[in-house]
Amino acid sequence: MEKDITELKNCPSIERVHEILVANVETPSFPYITALLEFTIPQLFDSIRDSKILIQTFQTLIGLGNLLNRISTRQEQSELYISILECVFDESLALNLVKGNPSPVEIREINKLVFKGKALAVVNEATTLSSIEITSECFKSTGGYVEYLSNSLLKLYSSNTRSDIIEEFLHSTLKFGDASSGLLCSIFSVHEKVSKERLPKSLFNNYIVRIAPNSNLNALFNLLSFTSDVFDEMVIESIIQTANKSLTQVVAMILTKSDDYDFLVNKLITKWSNSTVIKNEPISIQESRTFMIMQLISRRKGSALTKDLLTNKQFLNAINNRLSSFSNNIKALGVVLVDYVCELNGEKKIFSLAPEVDTYSSLMVPNVDITELPAHDCWEALKLKETTSPIKIESKQDVSQDLDDDDDDDSLPPQTDVADPIYVKQLIEYFSVDTSNQNAYEMRRKALLKGPTLLHQKYRYGTEVHFYSEELLALLIGLDNHFDDKDFNELKLNNMVAVIVTNPSITTFMFNLLLTGDYSLQQRVLILSATLMAARQLRGFSPTNFPSQTLPEPLHRKYLELEGGSKYIDFIENEVQKELLADASAEAQDQLLGSGKVVRVSSRLKRPAKSTETPTAGFYTIIGKLFYFPLLNVWYEAGTIDIGHYSPVYIGHYIKTLALLIHCALHSKSVSVSWELLVDDKLKSVAAGLLLRLQKLESSLERTIMDQSNSIIT
């Protein structure tokens, strides 16, 4: 196990992690669980979240205890660990915890963690402190947790777990108060003969009705046949009200074991013939009642009950009452039933199926064969789900792709399927792969495409992104387009933006590279573009739809490559200018049209609504500290910007970036302070004096100006 723990700390592959999990699932140790929580889960959570072996590992006492401890002590990673805990609390948790004949000390610990509610308390505290959204029903409320515990106790009872263990867990669960007593009593009353009368209505109407349509009906019959002696008119009536045909079939199968079978059938026919019921009951319920009668009498085919129906006065009165109705649907139900009775008795049908009668012919379904099955086989049958393979319709695009495959050159080596990077360290390896490597193109392409997603998935968990950010960013800045990909600059920029967004403190390192590194104009502009786009993304601004995207794709790519990413800054600048000038422009346009002009729509209404996206938490504390002032300091430290012939171009983009960062930082306290410092106090006083003199001059010459204005008008 020591070797496995060492491997987990050194970024193993997904396949190797699975092998280690399988090898240690039965006997996990404390160091092994710690390695999983500290390294494997934060690094590979999205890749192994569905691993059943991982869940089984934490369905042990040592695994569950350490997982709950991490949730309560690691607030910054509590969302990750709660996601795992929600998977751990499934229907098999209790069985896995008590298997292997646990000692009294272990039983008390299981009782404390699960049945006394420590897990619920830990989750409630973590979600309150970190505002985490819970998806598992058992942790959403105390009632949901008690329901989960009740089902777990029932599982333990069914698996013949020691009675002393169940009793201890049951007493702890009952201490939850009113939320537990009613539910637990109703569940465990199944084992008390005196309480069986209260079971069927709740059991069938609240649970079986939901699973019957997709379940093996014979398996349900075998598991529920013990309820046959407690069915009465009220219970059967509640089954009819559900209008669930699968549930009706199961109940009819169960009633074959009842001694009151014939009595219940006659009671149903009596109500079915009642003229008041015929007139007032919804047709859907009448259809359900008819189906129940048909299912019951079909189980008595050839018996005296079925043979005597055609001469039974009550049955004939029922048919007469229905045929006398003005509703075709009510008539049809009577015709369907009487014809079905004739069919069961081997006699010729009395009525021919009219179109409205044929609508209800679906009620004539064959009986489900009753076969005795052991309980284990019944549970297994209920777990099986019928699946059908979807029909794939071949599209025109698929056909064209198949035709293209015929032109492939067989002399070329087969394309290698390069795995997606799952670690940031692996992402760096893909970017830095030797170009002479046979899979170099596929590896670099995978890294460019998958890099941003991988970084956004991992930065919330662990320290992997923070640890490798500097190495990854330096590698991206110096990465060249060796394979001449048309979208290389765009993908490279996306990766740089992802690095900055997931670790904003990396900007100080990046600006130091900008100050001291020997980079080309294109690389420097790319750094400025990544800085600005990351700041806007953290601010909550939506990506801009660039004008060139309305061009054909090849022209759009060519347009973006003209200045190596500088067009992104220009586009953002234009959008900001439009936004800032929108109010003034609309007002000027309305004034030019004049008050006497009638227009269809004001220009103000044509403007798009302002974005209401909210910035990332803490954005206003980092925009100045990590973006604006460090970038401004680069210029200050350099003294001047001189990169040769292209210095004016670079300076222009530098100033634009600073200005747009100020736009991102609007409503930040540092912006107002900085704005006051931009203008010298002496200049402020001179400007104030000039305004004062202009005001005095206007007052002294006001009458002269008015006289001249009047003379011009006259």
Tab-separated table of C-alpha atoms in Angstrom, residues 296-673:
chain	number	residue	atom	x	y	z
A	296	LEU	CA	-60.279	-9.788	-11.842
A	297	ILE	CA	-62.749	-11.867	-13.865
A	298	SER	CA	-60.014	-12.887	-16.318
A	299	ARG	CA	-58.263	-14.583	-13.390
A	300	ARG	CA	-61.455	-16.654	-12.865
A	301	LYS	CA	-61.844	-17.833	-16.448
A	302	GLY	CA	-63.993	-20.976	-16.571
A	303	SER	CA	-65.170	-20.568	-12.969
A	304	ALA	CA	-68.778	-20.350	-11.837
A	305	LEU	CA	-68.316	-16.632	-11.192
A	306	THR	CA	-67.519	-15.880	-14.837
A	307	LYS	CA	-70.063	-18.280	-16.321
A	308	ASP	CA	-72.940	-16.935	-14.234
A	309	LEU	CA	-72.300	-13.292	-15.127
A	310	LEU	CA	-74.265	-13.391	-18.394
A	311	THR	CA	-77.343	-14.554	-16.482
A	312	ASN	CA	-76.668	-12.511	-13.352
A	313	LYS	CA	-79.470	-9.984	-12.838
A	314	GLN	CA	-77.182	-7.394	-11.289
A	315	PHE	CA	-74.694	-7.615	-14.170
A	316	LEU	CA	-77.454	-7.388	-16.791
A	317	ASN	CA	-78.921	-4.327	-15.045
A	318	ALA	CA	-75.482	-2.747	-15.109
A	319	ILE	CA	-75.172	-3.303	-18.874
A	320	ASN	CA	-78.685	-1.934	-19.402
A	321	ASN	CA	-77.938	1.206	-17.366
A	322	ARG	CA	-74.831	1.892	-19.419
A	323	LEU	CA	-76.471	1.258	-22.785
A	324	SER	CA	-79.227	3.679	-21.757
A	325	SER	CA	-76.726	6.483	-21.240
A	326	PHE	CA	-76.470	9.392	-23.691
A	327	SER	CA	-72.646	9.190	-23.564
A	328	ASN	CA	-70.996	7.041	-26.211
A	329	ASN	CA	-68.018	6.481	-23.897
A	330	ILE	CA	-70.201	5.060	-21.142
A	331	LYS	CA	-71.978	2.834	-23.648
A	332	ALA	CA	-68.619	1.692	-25.032
A	333	LEU	CA	-67.384	0.608	-21.590
A	334	GLY	CA	-70.505	-1.530	-21.143
A	335	VAL	CA	-70.099	-3.102	-24.593
A	336	VAL	CA	-66.392	-3.838	-24.030
A	337	LEU	CA	-67.031	-5.566	-20.699
A	338	VAL	CA	-69.934	-7.730	-21.865
A	339	ASP	CA	-68.055	-8.789	-25.011
A	340	TYR	CA	-65.025	-9.634	-22.851
A	341	VAL	CA	-67.171	-11.834	-20.606
A	342	CYS	CA	-68.528	-13.614	-23.707
A	343	GLU	CA	-64.974	-14.166	-24.928
A	344	LEU	CA	-63.918	-15.638	-21.565
A	345	ASN	CA	-66.870	-18.042	-21.650
A	346	GLY	CA	-66.145	-19.080	-25.227
A	347	GLU	CA	-69.388	-17.618	-26.559
A	348	LYS	CA	-70.067	-15.360	-29.539
A	349	LYS	CA	-69.814	-11.642	-28.836
A	350	ILE	CA	-73.132	-9.863	-28.495
A	351	PHE	CA	-72.053	-6.542	-30.002
A	352	SER	CA	-69.837	-5.638	-32.939
A	353	LEU	CA	-67.096	-3.122	-32.171
A	354	ALA	CA	-68.141	0.314	-33.378
A	355	PRO	CA	-65.406	2.991	-33.748
A	356	GLU	CA	-66.157	4.476	-30.336
A	357	VAL	CA	-66.050	0.995	-28.766
A	358	ASP	CA	-62.810	0.098	-30.503
A	359	THR	CA	-61.186	2.966	-28.615
A	360	TYR	CA	-61.509	0.929	-25.413
A	361	SER	CA	-60.359	-2.362	-26.892
A	362	SER	CA	-56.957	-1.620	-25.309
A	363	LEU	CA	-58.522	-2.652	-21.999
A	364	MET	CA	-58.456	-6.255	-23.210
A	365	VAL	CA	-54.867	-7.062	-22.254
A	366	PRO	CA	-53.563	-10.589	-21.659
A	367	ASN	CA	-52.901	-11.684	-18.120
A	368	VAL	CA	-49.385	-11.623	-16.699
A	369	ASP	CA	-48.343	-15.176	-15.886
A	370	ILE	CA	-47.848	-15.846	-12.196
A	371	THR	CA	-44.627	-17.668	-11.361
A	372	GLU	CA	-43.276	-18.295	-7.891
A	373	LEU	CA	-39.852	-16.639	-7.480
A	374	PRO	CA	-37.474	-16.391	-4.521
A	375	ALA	CA	-37.131	-12.927	-2.999
A	376	HIS	CA	-33.556	-12.473	-4.259
A	377	ASP	CA	-34.591	-13.076	-7.856
A	378	CYS	CA	-37.490	-10.654	-7.463
A	379	TRP	CA	-35.221	-7.838	-6.294
A	380	GLU	CA	-32.818	-8.494	-9.148
A	381	ALA	CA	-35.679	-8.472	-11.663
A	382	LEU	CA	-36.860	-5.094	-10.388
A	383	LYS	CA	-33.402	-3.605	-10.916
A	384	LEU	CA	-33.371	-4.531	-14.577
A	385	LYS	CA	-34.509	-1.809	-16.961
A	386	GLU	CA	-35.597	-2.387	-20.481
A	387	THR	CA	-33.456	-0.374	-22.873
A	388	THR	CA	-33.808	0.040	-26.580
A	389	SER	CA	-31.064	1.146	-28.901
A	390	PRO	CA	-31.908	4.457	-30.568
A	391	ILE	CA	-32.203	4.395	-34.325
A	392	LYS	CA	-29.441	6.445	-35.835
A	393	ILE	CA	-30.550	8.417	-38.851
A	394	GLU	CA	-27.668	8.992	-41.170
A	395	SER	CA	-27.454	12.661	-42.053
A	396	LYS	CA	-26.049	14.151	-45.209
A	397	GLN	CA	-23.022	15.227	-43.254
A	398	ASP	CA	-22.353	11.641	-42.191
A	399	VAL	CA	-22.552	10.484	-45.806
A	400	SER	CA	-20.094	13.099	-46.964
A	401	GLN	CA	-17.695	12.142	-44.214
A	402	ASP	CA	-17.903	8.506	-45.253
A	403	LEU	CA	-17.120	9.477	-48.842
A	404	ASP	CA	-14.124	11.459	-47.661
A	405	ASP	CA	-12.819	8.412	-45.841
A	406	ASP	CA	-12.502	6.588	-49.163
A	407	ASP	CA	-9.869	9.082	-50.265
A	408	ASP	CA	-7.614	8.518	-47.255
A	409	ASP	CA	-4.040	7.632	-48.042
A	410	ASP	CA	-3.374	4.107	-46.741
A	411	SER	CA	0.374	4.729	-46.884
A	412	LEU	CA	0.147	7.259	-44.051
A	413	PRO	CA	0.506	5.955	-40.480
A	414	PRO	CA	-2.774	5.722	-38.537
A	415	GLN	CA	-3.651	8.763	-36.468
A	416	THR	CA	-2.867	8.214	-32.795
A	417	ASP	CA	-5.626	8.875	-30.303
A	418	VAL	CA	-3.958	11.201	-27.793
A	419	ALA	CA	-5.632	11.233	-24.383
A	420	ASP	CA	-6.991	14.499	-23.028
A	421	PRO	CA	-4.746	16.123	-20.407
A	422	ILE	CA	-6.072	15.556	-16.886
A	423	TYR	CA	-3.372	17.359	-14.867
A	424	VAL	CA	-1.937	20.862	-15.293
A	425	LYS	CA	1.471	19.206	-15.241
A	426	GLN	CA	0.369	17.032	-18.157
A	427	LEU	CA	-0.896	20.150	-19.961
A	428	ILE	CA	2.591	21.658	-19.690
A	429	GLU	CA	4.088	18.453	-21.081
A	430	TYR	CA	1.760	18.654	-24.086
A	431	PHE	CA	2.735	22.274	-24.784
A	432	SER	CA	6.463	21.603	-24.414
A	433	VAL	CA	6.540	18.362	-26.438
A	434	ASP	CA	9.405	18.024	-28.897
A	435	THR	CA	8.128	18.906	-32.376
A	436	SER	CA	9.947	15.873	-33.766
A	437	ASN	CA	7.691	13.617	-31.708
A	438	GLN	CA	5.298	11.581	-33.863
A	439	ASN	CA	2.316	12.789	-31.795
A	440	ALA	CA	3.529	16.362	-31.328
A	441	TYR	CA	0.764	17.986	-33.360
A	442	GLU	CA	-2.044	16.017	-31.692
A	443	MET	CA	-0.632	16.697	-28.219
A	444	ARG	CA	-0.235	20.431	-28.767
A	445	ARG	CA	-3.640	20.669	-30.413
A	446	LYS	CA	-5.262	18.840	-27.481
A	447	ALA	CA	-3.546	21.215	-25.063
A	448	LEU	CA	-4.695	24.320	-26.940
A	449	LEU	CA	-8.295	23.109	-27.120
A	450	LYS	CA	-8.657	21.522	-23.669
A	451	GLY	CA	-6.428	23.861	-21.660
A	452	PRO	CA	-8.977	26.554	-20.697
A	453	THR	CA	-11.596	23.994	-19.651
A	454	LEU	CA	-9.083	22.024	-17.583
A	455	LEU	CA	-7.884	25.156	-15.770
A	456	HIS	CA	-11.419	26.315	-14.970
A	457	GLN	CA	-12.297	22.837	-13.653
A	458	LYS	CA	-9.288	22.583	-11.372
A	459	TYR	CA	-8.722	26.039	-9.928
A	460	ARG	CA	-11.530	25.626	-7.376
A	461	TYR	CA	-9.989	22.462	-5.940
A	462	GLY	CA	-6.484	22.113	-4.565
A	463	THR	CA	-3.384	24.164	-5.395
A	464	GLU	CA	-2.389	22.546	-8.692
A	465	VAL	CA	-3.298	25.549	-10.874
A	466	HIS	CA	-1.569	28.021	-8.550
A	467	PHE	CA	1.552	25.855	-8.361
A	468	TYR	CA	2.052	25.513	-12.127
A	469	SER	CA	0.719	28.913	-13.275
A	470	GLU	CA	4.096	30.627	-13.723
A	471	GLU	CA	5.617	27.793	-15.722
A	472	LEU	CA	2.506	27.440	-17.880
A	473	LEU	CA	2.163	31.170	-18.599
A	474	ALA	CA	5.839	31.596	-19.515
A	475	LEU	CA	5.537	28.601	-21.834
A	476	LEU	CA	2.413	30.014	-23.500
A	477	ILE	CA	3.966	33.442	-24.101
A	478	GLY	CA	6.941	31.885	-25.863
A	479	LEU	CA	4.919	29.236	-27.747
A	480	ASP	CA	5.338	29.481	-31.520
A	481	ASN	CA	3.010	28.402	-34.319
A	482	HIS	CA	5.214	25.545	-35.489
A	483	PHE	CA	2.388	23.715	-37.257
A	484	ASP	CA	0.867	26.834	-38.901
A	485	ASP	CA	-2.578	26.445	-37.321
A	486	LYS	CA	-4.954	29.128	-38.569
A	487	ASP	CA	-6.544	29.594	-35.141
A	488	PHE	CA	-3.298	29.330	-33.164
A	489	ASN	CA	-3.221	32.928	-31.870
A	490	GLU	CA	-6.846	32.783	-30.786
A	491	LEU	CA	-6.408	29.470	-28.931
A	492	LYS	CA	-3.160	30.649	-27.374
A	493	LEU	CA	-4.853	33.824	-26.160
A	494	ASN	CA	-7.742	31.806	-24.690
A	495	ASN	CA	-5.280	29.714	-22.675
A	496	MET	CA	-3.434	32.789	-21.396
A	497	VAL	CA	-6.722	34.386	-20.357
A	498	ALA	CA	-7.719	31.171	-18.542
A	499	VAL	CA	-4.429	31.148	-16.600
A	500	ILE	CA	-4.946	34.755	-15.454
A	501	VAL	CA	-8.641	34.309	-14.586
A	502	THR	CA	-8.012	31.172	-12.530
A	503	ASN	CA	-5.004	32.727	-10.740
A	504	PRO	CA	-5.131	36.565	-10.908
A	505	SER	CA	-2.011	36.932	-8.751
A	506	ILE	CA	0.022	35.628	-11.724
A	507	THR	CA	-0.136	39.125	-13.269
A	508	THR	CA	2.833	40.369	-11.224
A	509	PHE	CA	4.967	37.567	-12.664
A	510	MET	CA	3.650	38.243	-16.177
A	511	PHE	CA	4.339	41.992	-15.990
A	512	ASN	CA	7.853	41.263	-14.771
A	513	LEU	CA	8.346	39.161	-17.920
A	514	LEU	CA	6.976	42.066	-19.957
A	515	LEU	CA	9.519	44.390	-18.328
A	516	THR	CA	12.593	42.157	-18.516
A	517	GLY	CA	11.840	39.666	-21.307
A	518	ASP	CA	13.052	39.919	-24.888
A	519	TYR	CA	9.728	39.592	-26.674
A	520	SER	CA	8.471	40.576	-30.099
A	521	LEU	CA	5.752	43.171	-30.683
A	522	GLN	CA	3.234	40.392	-31.296
A	523	GLN	CA	4.056	38.678	-27.991
A	524	ARG	CA	3.883	41.953	-26.048
A	525	VAL	CA	0.532	42.885	-27.565
A	526	LEU	CA	-0.710	39.366	-26.761
A	527	ILE	CA	0.218	39.901	-23.099
A	528	LEU	CA	-1.712	43.190	-23.075
A	529	SER	CA	-4.704	41.554	-24.773
A	530	ALA	CA	-4.739	38.645	-22.309
A	531	THR	CA	-4.526	41.074	-19.377
A	532	LEU	CA	-7.446	43.149	-20.605
A	533	MET	CA	-9.669	40.204	-21.576
A	534	ALA	CA	-9.035	38.464	-18.244
A	535	ALA	CA	-9.929	41.647	-16.348
A	536	ARG	CA	-13.133	42.036	-18.346
A	537	GLN	CA	-14.044	38.391	-17.741
A	538	LEU	CA	-13.485	38.801	-13.999
A	539	ARG	CA	-15.555	41.990	-14.134
A	540	GLY	CA	-18.426	40.006	-15.652
A	541	PHE	CA	-18.482	41.581	-19.104
A	542	SER	CA	-19.712	39.327	-21.894
A	543	PRO	CA	-17.323	38.521	-24.766
A	544	THR	CA	-17.596	41.018	-27.616
A	545	ASN	CA	-18.866	39.909	-31.008
A	546	PHE	CA	-16.192	41.323	-33.269
A	547	PRO	CA	-17.288	42.901	-36.580
A	548	SER	CA	-14.984	40.624	-38.566
A	549	GLN	CA	-16.989	37.600	-37.426
A	550	THR	CA	-19.639	38.550	-39.957
A	551	LEU	CA	-17.062	37.797	-42.648
A	552	PRO	CA	-16.371	34.311	-43.983
A	553	GLU	CA	-14.264	32.265	-41.562
A	554	PRO	CA	-10.992	32.433	-43.595
A	555	LEU	CA	-11.235	36.237	-43.866
A	556	HIS	CA	-12.054	36.523	-40.166
A	557	ARG	CA	-8.926	34.528	-39.272
A	558	LYS	CA	-6.805	36.598	-41.640
A	559	TYR	CA	-8.161	39.815	-40.160
A	560	LEU	CA	-7.251	38.770	-36.614
A	561	GLU	CA	-3.736	37.779	-37.633
A	562	LEU	CA	-2.899	41.196	-39.105
A	563	GLU	CA	-1.568	42.583	-35.832
A	564	GLY	CA	-1.136	39.453	-33.739
A	565	GLY	CA	-4.054	39.914	-31.359
A	566	SER	CA	-4.048	43.722	-31.204
A	567	LYS	CA	-7.404	43.790	-32.954
A	568	TYR	CA	-9.004	42.464	-29.771
A	569	ILE	CA	-7.991	45.654	-27.962
A	570	ASP	CA	-9.230	47.816	-30.841
A	571	PHE	CA	-12.594	46.062	-30.900
A	572	ILE	CA	-13.057	46.414	-27.156
A	573	GLU	CA	-12.018	50.071	-27.369
A	574	ASN	CA	-14.623	50.771	-30.042
A	575	GLU	CA	-17.340	49.034	-28.022
A	576	VAL	CA	-16.488	51.026	-24.898
A	577	GLN	CA	-16.453	54.281	-26.867
A	578	LYS	CA	-19.871	53.507	-28.306
A	579	GLU	CA	-21.209	52.739	-24.841
A	580	LEU	CA	-19.795	55.924	-23.288
A	581	LEU	CA	-20.998	58.153	-26.129
A	582	ALA	CA	-24.377	56.461	-26.516
A	583	ASP	CA	-26.304	58.880	-24.260
A	584	ALA	CA	-24.750	62.005	-25.762
A	585	SER	CA	-25.169	60.679	-29.292
A	586	ALA	CA	-28.832	59.837	-28.759
A	587	GLU	CA	-29.540	63.238	-27.232
A	588	ALA	CA	-27.785	65.056	-30.077
A	589	GLN	CA	-29.670	63.049	-32.674
A	590	ASP	CA	-33.009	63.867	-31.058
A	591	GLN	CA	-32.115	67.576	-30.949
A	592	LEU	CA	-31.104	67.604	-34.616
A	593	LEU	CA	-34.445	66.082	-35.579
A	594	GLY	CA	-36.163	68.961	-33.799
A	595	SER	CA	-39.117	69.088	-31.477
A	596	GLY	CA	-41.564	69.496	-34.376
A	597	LYS	CA	-40.529	66.261	-36.021
A	598	VAL	CA	-42.468	63.049	-35.427
A	599	VAL	CA	-40.325	59.893	-35.381
A	600	ARG	CA	-41.371	56.273	-35.035
A	601	VAL	CA	-38.918	55.286	-32.304
A	602	SER	CA	-36.566	57.361	-30.178
A	603	SER	CA	-32.904	56.631	-30.747
A	604	ARG	CA	-32.549	55.858	-27.064
A	605	LEU	CA	-34.863	52.874	-27.439
A	606	LYS	CA	-32.720	51.412	-30.198
A	607	ARG	CA	-29.712	51.029	-27.932
A	608	PRO	CA	-29.079	47.579	-26.450
A	609	ALA	CA	-29.698	47.169	-22.765
A	610	LYS	CA	-26.676	47.493	-20.531
A	611	SER	CA	-25.181	44.302	-19.190
A	612	THR	CA	-26.284	43.362	-15.696
A	613	GLU	CA	-23.643	40.717	-15.136
A	614	THR	CA	-22.056	40.852	-11.702
A	615	PRO	CA	-18.286	40.879	-11.179
A	616	THR	CA	-16.347	38.080	-9.545
A	617	ALA	CA	-16.275	38.272	-5.757
A	618	GLY	CA	-13.444	40.549	-4.647
A	619	PHE	CA	-12.906	41.988	-8.133
A	620	TYR	CA	-12.653	45.609	-6.983
A	621	THR	CA	-9.909	44.690	-4.526
A	622	ILE	CA	-7.716	43.108	-7.211
A	623	ILE	CA	-8.286	45.235	-10.320
A	624	GLY	CA	-5.971	47.968	-9.071
A	625	LYS	CA	-3.634	45.822	-7.026
A	626	LEU	CA	-3.031	43.095	-9.609
A	627	PHE	CA	-3.859	44.682	-12.978
A	628	TYR	CA	-3.769	48.467	-13.374
A	629	PHE	CA	-0.992	49.623	-11.036
A	630	PRO	CA	1.452	46.756	-11.789
A	631	LEU	CA	1.055	47.400	-15.532
A	632	LEU	CA	1.520	51.145	-14.996
A	633	ASN	CA	4.573	50.416	-12.873
A	634	VAL	CA	6.206	48.521	-15.773
A	635	TRP	CA	6.322	51.756	-17.755
A	636	TYR	CA	7.568	53.663	-14.717
A	637	GLU	CA	10.364	51.167	-14.047
A	638	ALA	CA	11.391	51.077	-17.708
A	639	GLY	CA	11.542	54.876	-17.852
A	640	THR	CA	10.577	54.807	-21.505
A	641	ILE	CA	9.200	52.386	-24.058
A	642	ASP	CA	11.560	51.705	-26.905
A	643	ILE	CA	11.276	48.549	-28.977
A	644	GLY	CA	12.494	50.126	-32.158
A	645	HIS	CA	10.482	51.001	-35.227
A	646	TYR	CA	7.192	49.703	-33.772
A	647	SER	CA	7.393	51.659	-30.508
A	648	PRO	CA	4.476	54.020	-31.404
A	649	VAL	CA	2.237	51.037	-32.171
A	650	TYR	CA	3.136	49.357	-28.889
A	651	ILE	CA	2.695	52.566	-26.869
A	652	GLY	CA	-0.729	53.073	-28.412
A	653	HIS	CA	-1.889	49.615	-27.358
A	654	TYR	CA	-0.321	50.052	-23.927
A	655	ILE	CA	-2.285	53.251	-23.286
A	656	LYS	CA	-5.483	51.709	-24.645
A	657	THR	CA	-5.069	48.766	-22.276
A	658	LEU	CA	-4.600	51.062	-19.268
A	659	ALA	CA	-7.629	53.125	-20.259
A	660	LEU	CA	-9.818	50.061	-20.714
A	661	LEU	CA	-8.676	48.675	-17.358
A	662	ILE	CA	-9.908	51.928	-15.804
A	663	HIS	CA	-13.244	51.345	-17.526
A	664	CYS	CA	-13.383	47.850	-15.969
A	665	ALA	CA	-12.618	49.346	-12.562
A	666	LEU	CA	-15.515	51.825	-12.553
A	667	HIS	CA	-17.180	52.099	-9.112
A	668	SER	CA	-13.912	51.062	-7.477
A	669	LYS	CA	-12.677	53.363	-4.691
A	670	SER	CA	-9.158	53.459	-6.122
A	671	VAL	CA	-10.460	54.940	-9.405
A	672	SER	CA	-11.836	58.087	-7.770
A	673	VAL	CA	-8.663	58.536	-5.708
